[in-house]
PDB file of C-alpha atoms in Angstrom:
ATOM      1  CA  MET F   1      79.042 151.379 173.737  1.00 78.00           C
ATOM      2  CA  ILE F   2      76.750 152.323 170.840  1.00 85.00           C
ATOM      3  CA  PHE F   3      79.174 150.844 168.324  1.00 83.00           C
ATOM      4  CA  ALA F   4      79.339 147.624 170.352  1.00 86.00           C
ATOM      5  CA  VAL F   5      75.527 147.317 170.319  1.00 84.00           C
ATOM      6  CA  ILE F   6      75.397 148.019 166.566  1.00 87.00           C
ATOM      7  CA  PHE F   7      78.144 145.448 165.963  1.00 88.00           C
ATOM      8  CA  LEU F   8      76.213 142.862 168.016  1.00 91.00           C
ATOM      9  CA  LEU F   9      72.989 143.551 166.092  1.00 86.00           C
ATOM     10  CA  VAL F  10      74.824 143.155 162.776  1.00 87.00           C
ATOM     11  CA  LEU F  11      76.238 139.817 163.929  1.00 89.00           C
ATOM     12  CA  LEU F  12      72.776 138.650 164.991  1.00 88.00           C
ATOM     13  CA  PHE F  13      71.335 139.723 161.650  1.00 86.00           C
ATOM     14  CA  LEU F  14      74.034 137.818 159.738  1.00 88.00           C
ATOM     15  CA  PHE F  15      74.193 134.620 161.794  1.00 90.00           C
ATOM     16  CA  CYS F  16      70.835 134.265 163.604  1.00 90.00           C
ATOM     17  CA  GLN F  17      68.153 133.437 161.050  1.00 92.00           C
ATOM     18  CA  THR F  18      65.305 134.040 163.535  1.00 91.00           C
ATOM     19  CA  PHE F  19      66.531 137.580 164.213  1.00 90.00           C
ATOM     20  CA  HIS F  20      67.137 137.993 160.470  1.00 91.00           C
ATOM     21  CA  GLN F  21      63.480 137.234 159.673  1.00 93.00           C
ATOM     22  CA  ALA F  22      62.259 139.396 162.584  1.00 91.00           C
ATOM     23  CA  VAL F  23      64.076 142.395 161.103  1.00 91.00           C
ATOM     24  CA  LEU F  24      62.871 141.718 157.534  1.00 93.00           C
ATOM     25  CA  HIS F  25      59.230 141.028 158.560  1.00 94.00           C
ATOM     26  CA  PRO F  26      58.634 142.761 161.920  1.00 93.00           C
ATOM     27  CA  PHE F  27      54.833 143.112 161.650  1.00 96.00           C
ATOM     28  CA  LYS F  28      54.268 139.547 160.417  1.00 95.00           C
ATOM     29  CA  PHE F  29      56.661 138.288 163.091  1.00 94.00           C
ATOM     30  CA  LEU F  30      54.755 139.994 165.928  1.00 95.00           C
ATOM     31  CA  PHE F  31      51.312 139.181 164.496  1.00 97.00           C
ATOM     32  CA  TYR F  32      51.945 135.446 164.124  1.00 96.00           C
ATOM     33  CA  MET F  33      53.773 135.269 167.443  1.00 95.00           C
ATOM     34  CA  ALA F  34      50.722 136.656 169.214  1.00 96.00           C
ATOM     35  CA  LYS F  35      48.374 134.457 167.177  1.00 96.00           C
ATOM     36  CA  ASP F  36      50.321 131.245 167.866  1.00 96.00           C
ATOM     37  CA  ILE F  37      50.526 131.977 171.593  1.00 96.00           C
ATOM     38  CA  VAL F  38      46.755 132.491 171.770  1.00 96.00           C
ATOM     39  CA  LEU F  39      46.051 129.306 169.780  1.00 94.00           C
ATOM     40  CA  TYR F  40      48.502 127.349 171.945  1.00 95.00           C
ATOM     41  CA  VAL F  41      46.449 128.279 175.002  1.00 95.00           C
ATOM     42  CA  VAL F  42      42.991 127.943 173.411  1.00 94.00           C
ATOM     43  CA  HIS F  43      43.790 124.555 171.831  1.00 94.00           C
ATOM     44  CA  ARG F  44      45.588 123.271 174.955  1.00 94.00           C
ATOM     45  CA  ASN F  45      48.548 122.145 172.890  1.00 94.00           C
ATOM     46  CA  TRP F  46      50.458 121.146 176.015  1.00 95.00           C
ATOM     47  CA  ASN F  47      48.090 118.153 176.142  1.00 96.00           C
ATOM     48  CA  ARG F  48      49.092 116.933 172.675  1.00 95.00           C
ATOM     49  CA  CYS F  49      51.270 113.819 172.698  1.00 95.00           C
ATOM     50  CA  ILE F  50      54.304 114.057 170.445  1.00 92.00           C
ATOM     51  CA  THR F  51      54.135 111.664 167.471  1.00 94.00           C
ATOM     52  CA  GLY F  52      56.329 110.667 164.539  1.00 93.00           C
ATOM     53  CA  ARG F  53      59.183 109.281 166.642  1.00 94.00           C
ATOM     54  CA  LEU F  54      61.161 106.203 165.508  1.00 94.00           C
ATOM     55  CA  VAL F  55      63.655 105.422 168.263  1.00 96.00           C
ATOM     56  CA  CYS F  56      66.022 102.550 169.041  1.00 96.00           C
ATOM     57  CA  TYR F  57      67.081 101.795 172.628  1.00 96.00           C
ATOM     58  CA  PHE F  58      70.259  99.725 172.666  1.00 94.00           C
ATOM     59  CA  ALA F  59      72.383  98.148 175.382  1.00 93.00           C
ATOM     60  CA  HIS F  60      73.950  94.810 176.246  1.00 88.00           C
ATOM     61  CA  PHE F  61      72.230  92.263 178.482  1.00 85.00           C
ATOM     62  CA  GLY F  62      70.994  93.898 181.677  1.00 86.00           C
ATOM     63  CA  GLY F  63      71.837  97.381 180.438  1.00 90.00           C
ATOM     64  CA  GLY F  64      68.289  98.645 180.961  1.00 93.00           C
ATOM     65  CA  LYS F  65      67.091  99.196 177.390  1.00 94.00           C
ATOM     66  CA  THR F  66      63.669  97.569 177.914  1.00 93.00           C
ATOM     67  CA  LEU F  67      63.311  99.235 181.308  1.00 95.00           C
ATOM     68  CA  SER F  68      64.059 102.664 179.785  1.00 96.00           C
ATOM     69  CA  ALA F  69      61.644 102.164 176.887  1.00 96.00           C
ATOM     70  CA  THR F  70      58.770 100.858 179.028  1.00 96.00           C
ATOM     71  CA  TYR F  71      59.268 103.620 181.612  1.00 96.00           C
ATOM     72  CA  TYR F  72      59.170 106.336 178.925  1.00 97.00           C
ATOM     73  CA  ILE F  73      56.038 104.845 177.337  1.00 97.00           C
ATOM     74  CA  THR F  74      54.388 104.606 180.754  1.00 96.00           C
ATOM     75  CA  GLN F  75      55.128 108.298 181.317  1.00 96.00           C
ATOM     76  CA  LEU F  76      53.580 109.192 177.954  1.00 96.00           C
ATOM     77  CA  TYR F  77      50.456 107.179 178.745  1.00 97.00           C
ATOM     78  CA  TYR F  78      49.784 108.800 182.116  1.00 96.00           C
ATOM     79  CA  LYS F  79      50.640 112.293 180.873  1.00 96.00           C
ATOM     80  CA  TYR F  80      48.574 112.365 177.674  1.00 97.00           C
ATOM     81  CA  ASN F  81      45.792 109.768 177.869  1.00 96.00           C
ATOM     82  CA  ASN F  82      42.229 111.143 178.106  1.00 95.00           C
ATOM     83  CA  LYS F  83      43.292 114.764 177.530  1.00 96.00           C
ATOM     84  CA  ARG F  84      41.338 117.236 175.393  1.00 96.00           C
ATOM     85  CA  VAL F  85      43.203 118.354 172.245  1.00 95.00           C
ATOM     86  CA  TYR F  86      42.346 120.237 169.058  1.00 95.00           C
ATOM     87  CA  ASP F  87      42.026 118.271 165.814  1.00 93.00           C
ATOM     88  CA  ARG F  88      42.816 120.464 162.800  1.00 90.00           C
ATOM     89  CA  ASN F  89      41.128 118.137 160.304  1.00 88.00           C
ATOM     90  CA  ARG F  90      37.801 118.247 162.135  1.00 91.00           C
ATOM     91  CA  GLY F  91      38.195 121.787 163.472  1.00 91.00           C
ATOM     92  CA  LYS F  92      37.126 120.974 167.026  1.00 93.00           C
ATOM     93  CA  MET F  93      38.305 119.726 170.399  1.00 95.00           C
ATOM     94  CA  VAL F  94      38.399 115.936 170.779  1.00 96.00           C
ATOM     95  CA  LEU F  95      39.450 113.425 173.441  1.00 96.00           C
ATOM     96  CA  GLN F  96      42.981 112.116 172.990  1.00 96.00           C
ATOM     97  CA  LYS F  97      43.425 108.394 173.666  1.00 96.00           C
ATOM     98  CA  VAL F  98      46.848 106.753 174.037  1.00 96.00           C
ATOM     99  CA  GLU F  99      47.026 103.137 172.860  1.00 95.00           C
ATOM    100  CA  VAL F 100      50.039 100.869 173.390  1.00 95.00           C
ATOM    101  CA  LEU F 101      50.909  97.902 171.155  1.00 92.00           C
ATOM    102  CA  SER F 102      53.762  95.819 172.476  1.00 91.00           C
ATOM    103  CA  ASN F 103      55.347  92.383 172.323  1.00 88.00           C
ATOM    104  CA  ALA F 104      56.651  93.054 175.854  1.00 89.00           C
ATOM    105  CA  GLN F 105      54.208  92.545 178.694  1.00 90.00           C
ATOM    106  CA  PHE F 106      53.333  95.804 180.466  1.00 94.00           C
ATOM    107  CA  VAL F 107      52.156  95.641 184.065  1.00 91.00           C
ATOM    108  CA  SER F 108      51.952  99.376 184.751  1.00 89.00           C
ATOM    109  CA  ILE F 109      49.523 100.364 181.950  1.00 94.00           C
ATOM    110  CA  PRO F 110      46.931  98.740 179.635  1.00 94.00           C
ATOM    111  CA  TYR F 111      48.350  97.419 176.354  1.00 93.00           C
ATOM    112  CA  SER F 112      47.451  95.240 173.371  1.00 90.00           C
ATOM    113  CA  PRO F 113      49.787  92.410 172.280  1.00 89.00           C
ATOM    114  CA  LEU F 114      51.700  93.075 169.061  1.00 86.00           C
ATOM    115  CA  GLN F 115      51.481  89.878 167.056  1.00 81.00           C
ATOM    116  CA  SER F 116      53.038  91.041 163.785  1.00 79.00           C
ATOM    117  CA  LEU F 117      54.083  94.186 161.930  1.00 79.00           C
ATOM    118  CA  ARG F 118      50.844  94.006 159.973  1.00 80.00           C
ATOM    119  CA  ASP F 119      49.105  95.086 163.165  1.00 83.00           C
ATOM    120  CA  ILE F 120      50.672  98.552 162.733  1.00 85.00           C
ATOM    121  CA  THR F 121      49.072  99.312 159.360  1.00 85.00           C
ATOM    122  CA  ALA F 122      45.782  97.673 160.325  1.00 84.00           C
ATOM    123  CA  ARG F 123      45.547  99.655 163.557  1.00 84.00           C
ATOM    124  CA  ALA F 124      46.426 102.940 161.816  1.00 83.00           C
ATOM    125  CA  ALA F 125      43.516 102.540 159.382  1.00 82.00           C
ATOM    126  CA  HIS F 126      41.103 101.204 162.018  1.00 86.00           C
ATOM    127  CA  ASN F 127      41.794 104.026 164.482  1.00 88.00           C
ATOM    128  CA  ARG F 128      40.766 106.669 161.947  1.00 87.00           C
ATOM    129  CA  GLU F 129      37.305 105.138 161.643  1.00 88.00           C
ATOM    130  CA  ILE F 130      36.942 104.860 165.440  1.00 91.00           C
ATOM    131  CA  ASP F 131      38.119 108.441 165.978  1.00 92.00           C
ATOM    132  CA  LEU F 132      35.613 109.860 163.503  1.00 90.00           C
ATOM    133  CA  ALA F 133      32.759 107.943 165.108  1.00 90.00           C
ATOM    134  CA  ASN F 134      33.640 108.774 168.719  1.00 92.00           C
ATOM    135  CA  ASP F 135      35.191 112.266 168.514  1.00 93.00           C
ATOM    136  CA  THR F 136      38.558 110.948 169.686  1.00 95.00           C
ATOM    137  CA  LEU F 137      42.143 111.166 168.455  1.00 95.00           C
ATOM    138  CA  THR F 138      44.112 107.972 169.061  1.00 95.00           C
ATOM    139  CA  VAL F 139      47.877 108.091 169.510  1.00 95.00           C
ATOM    140  CA  THR F 140      49.386 104.644 168.992  1.00 94.00           C
ATOM    141  CA  ILE F 141      52.684 103.794 170.675  1.00 95.00           C
ATOM    142  CA  ILE F 142      54.393 100.642 169.428  1.00 94.00           C
ATOM    143  CA  LEU F 143      57.137  98.824 171.323  1.00 94.00           C
ATOM    144  CA  ILE F 144      59.129  95.990 169.744  1.00 91.00           C
ATOM    145  CA  ASP F 145      61.295  94.512 172.472  1.00 91.00           C
ATOM    146  CA  GLU F 146      64.454  92.692 171.330  1.00 86.00           C
ATOM    147  CA  ALA F 147      63.771  93.804 167.743  1.00 85.00           C
ATOM    148  CA  SER F 148      67.078  92.381 166.494  1.00 77.00           C
ATOM    149  CA  ALA F 149      65.749  88.932 167.452  1.00 75.00           C
ATOM    150  CA  GLU F 150      61.996  89.442 166.881  1.00 72.00           C
ATOM    151  CA  LEU F 151      62.491  90.522 163.271  1.00 69.00           C
ATOM    152  CA  ASN F 152      64.301  87.240 162.719  1.00 58.00           C
ATOM    153  CA  SER F 153      60.944  85.545 163.287  1.00 53.00           C
ATOM    154  CA  ARG F 154      59.025  84.654 160.136  1.00 50.00           C
ATOM    155  CA  GLU F 155      55.838  85.957 161.819  1.00 54.00           C
ATOM    156  CA  TYR F 156      57.339  89.459 161.742  1.00 55.00           C
ATOM    157  CA  LYS F 157      59.619  89.308 158.738  1.00 54.00           C
ATOM    158  CA  SER F 158      56.986  87.990 156.324  1.00 54.00           C
ATOM    159  CA  ASN F 159      54.882  91.151 156.685  1.00 55.00           C
ATOM    160  CA  PHE F 160      57.569  93.847 156.739  1.00 64.00           C
ATOM    161  CA  ASP F 161      56.277  95.018 153.347  1.00 70.00           C
ATOM    162  CA  MET F 162      55.968  98.392 151.610  1.00 76.00           C
ATOM    163  CA  ASP F 163      52.675  99.169 153.371  1.00 78.00           C
ATOM    164  CA  THR F 164      54.341  98.784 156.747  1.00 80.00           C
ATOM    165  CA  LEU F 165      57.376 100.786 155.640  1.00 79.00           C
ATOM    166  CA  ASN F 166      55.210 103.608 154.251  1.00 83.00           C
ATOM    167  CA  THR F 167      53.191 103.698 157.484  1.00 84.00           C
ATOM    168  CA  LEU F 168      56.399 104.066 159.507  1.00 85.00           C
ATOM    169  CA  ILE F 169      57.755 106.774 157.201  1.00 85.00           C
ATOM    170  CA  THR F 170      54.513 108.768 157.521  1.00 86.00           C
ATOM    171  CA  CYS F 171      53.919 107.785 161.151  1.00 88.00           C
ATOM    172  CA  ARG F 172      53.319 111.380 162.273  1.00 88.00           C
ATOM    173  CA  HIS F 173      50.254 111.599 160.007  1.00 89.00           C
ATOM    174  CA  TYR F 174      48.918 108.371 161.537  1.00 90.00           C
ATOM    175  CA  HIS F 175      49.719 109.611 165.083  1.00 92.00           C
ATOM    176  CA  LEU F 176      52.204 106.789 165.640  1.00 94.00           C
ATOM    177  CA  ASN F 177      55.393 106.353 167.637  1.00 95.00           C
ATOM    178  CA  LEU F 178      57.659 103.326 167.260  1.00 94.00           C
ATOM    179  CA  PHE F 179      60.185 102.386 169.927  1.00 96.00           C
ATOM    180  CA  TYR F 180      62.287  99.249 169.761  1.00 94.00           C
ATOM    181  CA  THR F 181      65.141  97.692 171.694  1.00 94.00           C
ATOM    182  CA  SER F 182      68.218  95.858 170.456  1.00 92.00           C
ATOM    183  CA  GLN F 183      71.540  94.595 171.754  1.00 89.00           C
ATOM    184  CA  LYS F 184      73.254  96.750 169.118  1.00 88.00           C
ATOM    185  CA  PHE F 185      71.832  99.151 166.549  1.00 89.00           C
ATOM    186  CA  LYS F 186      73.698  97.470 163.680  1.00 85.00           C
ATOM    187  CA  LEU F 187      72.125  94.081 164.515  1.00 83.00           C
ATOM    188  CA  THR F 188      68.663  95.374 163.568  1.00 84.00           C
ATOM    189  CA  ASP F 189      67.021  94.822 160.186  1.00 81.00           C
ATOM    190  CA  ALA F 190      68.340  97.232 157.510  1.00 81.00           C
ATOM    191  CA  LEU F 191      64.848  98.512 156.594  1.00 82.00           C
ATOM    192  CA  LEU F 192      64.090  99.385 160.206  1.00 86.00           C
ATOM    193  CA  ARG F 193      67.441 101.098 160.635  1.00 87.00           C
ATOM    194  CA  SER F 194      66.823 103.184 157.515  1.00 86.00           C
ATOM    195  CA  VAL F 195      63.749 104.883 159.035  1.00 89.00           C
ATOM    196  CA  THR F 196      65.104 105.210 162.597  1.00 93.00           C
ATOM    197  CA  GLN F 197      65.653 108.804 163.692  1.00 93.00           C
ATOM    198  CA  GLU F 198      67.336 108.479 167.066  1.00 96.00           C
ATOM    199  CA  CYS F 199      69.323 105.895 169.006  1.00 96.00           C
ATOM    200  CA  ILE F 200      69.515 105.876 172.794  1.00 97.00           C
ATOM    201  CA  CYS F 201      72.379 104.065 174.502  1.00 96.00           C
ATOM    202  CA  CYS F 202      71.345 102.811 177.940  1.00 96.00           C
ATOM    203  CA  ARG F 203      73.753 102.233 180.815  1.00 95.00           C
ATOM    204  CA  LYS F 204      72.634 101.232 184.293  1.00 93.00           C
ATOM    205  CA  PHE F 205      74.628 101.740 187.470  1.00 91.00           C
ATOM    206  CA  TRP F 206      72.841 100.414 190.554  1.00 91.00           C
ATOM    207  CA  ARG F 207      69.493 102.274 190.412  1.00 94.00           C
ATOM    208  CA  VAL F 208      70.705 105.089 188.176  1.00 96.00           C
ATOM    209  CA  MET F 209      69.824 104.849 184.479  1.00 96.00           C
ATOM    210  CA  ILE F 210      71.945 106.929 182.104  1.00 96.00           C
ATOM    211  CA  LYS F 211      70.565 107.526 178.596  1.00 97.00           C
ATOM    212  CA  THR F 212      72.741 108.960 175.835  1.00 96.00           C
ATOM    213  CA  GLY F 213      71.011 110.024 172.612  1.00 96.00           C
ATOM    214  CA  TYR F 214      72.609 109.851 169.153  1.00 96.00           C
ATOM    215  CA  ASP F 215      71.548 110.717 165.630  1.00 94.00           C
ATOM    216  CA  ALA F 216      70.718 107.386 163.986  1.00 93.00           C
ATOM    217  CA  ASP F 217      72.236 108.290 160.602  1.00 91.00           C
ATOM    218  CA  GLN F 218      75.501 109.339 162.240  1.00 91.00           C
ATOM    219  CA  LEU F 219      75.638 106.127 164.255  1.00 91.00           C
ATOM    220  CA  GLU F 220      74.920 104.065 161.146  1.00 89.00           C
ATOM    221  CA  VAL F 221      77.836 105.675 159.314  1.00 88.00           C
ATOM    222  CA  ALA F 222      80.287 105.543 162.218  1.00 86.00           C
ATOM    223  CA  GLY F 223      79.449 102.029 163.362  1.00 80.00           C
ATOM    224  CA  ASP F 224      80.521 102.890 166.924  1.00 82.00           C
ATOM    225  CA  ALA F 225      78.797 105.240 169.392  1.00 85.00           C
ATOM    226  CA  LEU F 226      82.201 106.265 170.805  1.00 84.00           C
ATOM    227  CA  LEU F 227      82.982 108.020 167.528  1.00 87.00           C
ATOM    228  CA  VAL F 228      79.805 110.154 167.477  1.00 91.00           C
ATOM    229  CA  LYS F 229      79.105 113.272 169.533  1.00 92.00           C
ATOM    230  CA  PRO F 230      75.955 112.696 171.620  1.00 94.00           C
ATOM    231  CA  LEU F 231      72.855 114.826 171.120  1.00 95.00           C
ATOM    232  CA  TYR F 232      72.125 114.741 174.858  1.00 94.00           C
ATOM    233  CA  ARG F 233      72.712 112.807 178.069  1.00 96.00           C
ATOM    234  CA  ARG F 234      69.949 112.256 180.639  1.00 96.00           C
ATOM    235  CA  SER F 235      69.294 110.068 183.647  1.00 96.00           C
ATOM    236  CA  PHE F 236      66.610 108.927 186.053  1.00 96.00           C
ATOM    237  CA  PHE F 237      66.443 107.010 189.329  1.00 97.00           C
ATOM    238  CA  ILE F 238      64.945 103.520 189.167  1.00 96.00           C
ATOM    239  CA  THR F 239      62.348 102.762 191.835  1.00 95.00           C
ATOM    240  CA  ASP F 240      60.693  99.415 192.539  1.00 94.00           C
ATOM    241  CA  LYS F 241      57.584 100.683 190.733  1.00 94.00           C
ATOM    242  CA  ILE F 242      59.621 101.247 187.561  1.00 94.00           C
ATOM    243  CA  TYR F 243      61.299  97.840 187.898  1.00 91.00           C
ATOM    244  CA  ASN F 244      57.916  96.147 188.263  1.00 92.00           C
ATOM    245  CA  GLY F 245      56.305  98.006 185.349  1.00 90.00           C
ATOM    246  CA  TYR F 246      56.836  95.151 182.884  1.00 90.00           C
ATOM    247  CA  ASP F 247      57.535  91.420 182.719  1.00 84.00           C
ATOM    248  CA  THR F 248      61.188  90.903 181.801  1.00 70.00           C
ATOM    249  CA  LEU F 249      60.785  87.235 180.882  1.00 68.00           C
ATOM    250  CA  ALA F 250      57.714  87.384 178.620  1.00 60.00           C
ATOM    251  CA  THR F 251      59.613  88.360 175.448  1.00 56.00           C
ATOM    252  CA  VAL F 252      62.431  85.873 176.130  1.00 45.00           C
ATOM    253  CA  ASP F 253      59.971  83.001 176.589  1.00 52.00           C
ATOM    254  CA  LYS F 254      58.203  83.911 173.338  1.00 52.00           C
ATOM    255  CA  LEU F 255      61.496  83.969 171.406  1.00 42.00           C
ATOM    256  CA  ARG F 256      62.538  80.622 172.883  1.00 45.00           C
ATOM    257  CA  LYS F 257      59.226  79.013 171.899  1.00 47.00           C
ATOM    258  CA  GLY F 258      59.499  80.482 168.392  1.00 46.00           C
ATOM    259  CA  ALA F 259      62.949  78.979 167.949  1.00 40.00           C
ATOM    260  CA  GLU F 260      61.732  75.581 169.184  1.00 44.00           C
ATOM    261  CA  MET F 261      58.848  75.649 166.687  1.00 45.00           C
ATOM    262  CA  GLY F 262      61.149  76.531 163.775  1.00 45.00           C
ATOM    263  CA  LYS F 263      59.704  80.009 163.223  1.00 46.00           C
ATOM    264  CA  MET F 264      63.062  81.782 163.123  1.00 41.00           C
ATOM    265  CA  LEU F 265      64.948  82.663 159.937  1.00 41.00           C
ATOM    266  CA  THR F 266      68.167  80.891 159.038  1.00 44.00           C
ATOM    267  CA  ALA F 267      71.562  82.418 159.828  1.00 41.00           C
ATOM    268  CA  ALA F 268      72.140  83.258 156.148  1.00 45.00           C
ATOM    269  CA  GLU F 269      68.758  85.022 155.881  1.00 44.00           C
ATOM    270  CA  ILE F 270      69.417  87.007 159.055  1.00 38.00           C
ATOM    271  CA  LEU F 271      72.825  88.232 157.873  1.00 42.00           C
ATOM    272  CA  ALA F 272      71.404  89.203 154.478  1.00 48.00           C
ATOM    273  CA  LEU F 273      68.598  91.245 156.036  1.00 45.00           C
ATOM    274  CA  ARG F 274      70.970  93.204 158.258  1.00 46.00           C
ATOM    275  CA  GLY F 275      72.696  94.630 155.186  1.00 51.00           C
ATOM    276  CA  ASN F 276      75.463  96.192 157.255  1.00 57.00           C
ATOM    277  CA  ALA F 277      77.581  98.665 155.306  1.00 59.00           C
ATOM    278  CA  ALA F 278      81.253  99.154 156.117  1.00 58.00           C
ATOM    279  CA  PRO F 279      81.763 101.915 158.720  1.00 60.00           C
ATOM    280  CA  ASP F 280      83.002 105.206 157.256  1.00 57.00           C
ATOM    281  CA  ALA F 281      84.265 107.401 160.081  1.00 59.00           C
ATOM    282  CA  ASP F 282      85.337 110.106 157.612  1.00 59.00           C
ATOM    283  CA  SER F 283      81.670 110.769 156.798  1.00 58.00           C
ATOM    284  CA  VAL F 284      80.696 111.506 160.415  1.00 65.00           C
ATOM    285  CA  SER F 285      79.667 115.162 160.683  1.00 65.00           C
ATOM    286  CA  ARG F 286      79.247 115.120 164.478  1.00 67.00           C
ATOM    287  CA  PRO F 287      82.555 113.554 165.584  1.00 72.00           C
ATOM    288  CA  SER F 288      83.324 112.830 169.216  1.00 69.00           C
ATOM    289  CA  ARG F 289      86.562 114.014 170.786  1.00 69.00           C
ATOM    290  CA  ARG F 290      88.009 110.539 170.253  1.00 66.00           C
ATOM    291  CA  LEU F 291      87.283 110.678 166.527  1.00 66.00           C
ATOM    292  CA  ARG F 292      88.679 114.224 166.239  1.00 68.00           C
ATOM    293  CA  ARG F 293      91.907 113.068 167.853  1.00 68.00           C
ATOM    294  CA  MET F 294      92.020 110.078 165.485  1.00 66.00           C
ATOM    295  CA  ARG F 295      91.614 112.397 162.490  1.00 63.00           C
ATOM    296  CA  GLN F 296      94.426 114.583 163.785  1.00 67.00           C
ATOM    297  CA  GLY F 297      96.666 111.557 164.156  1.00 66.00           C
ATOM    298  CA  LYS F 298      97.001 111.843 167.923  1.00 55.00           C
TER     299      LYS F 298
END
């Protein structure tokens, strides 16, 4: 029995890096564990809204991608808005405010219309000034519904510049989250795909929404979600309140009017901006069972 315990501890030391560091630095490990637990409670870190997320929701027509995105954002708003959090830069507790910018029309929560991508950089800079003056910390959540079509509009495409790209890359420092929806991940603009961290495939059966999460880089390389092992699979039940949380036709009407007014890019410009690379299934490091069988020739 003693030898079995020793053997297990040796395995943990060799293969578990957390246990490895605990053995090498036991006093530091215990000191900082106690310190971080105390600070977590004192600073009320459970009230802090997660930031720095760049996520794509994708599904075919009626698959529930906009419903899933708006429901998640609504949950974030009600959970984290007007909560006291600790701001490290100012060294004091401040009031956290959750602000939503969206081209989709929310009914369930307050939101500001997103007119162009330039709004993201402008709001990031403006919120810092407001926060300093009012002892607040503003978390900005951006939703671009039907991004594969919206970014084909000259109103959006003309201001997808380096300032916007840098703001998205450093979105955690600006307390930003960006969520967008698309029919397919590969139909989205290449620049937006390059900074996306996670892709969520949405599938709706009756009132049950099933969400399957994938690593965006793996999905980009594979070109097909069936060839990538999911990170997780979750679901929720769709009530009438969730269904009625947003206007499903507002974005469609805006896109139709933009096309009628000649604000959309040409087909050649759209294809060039997608910049789709050829799928390379051999480079997938998280293969699904289907891809493993394909590699084995079965």
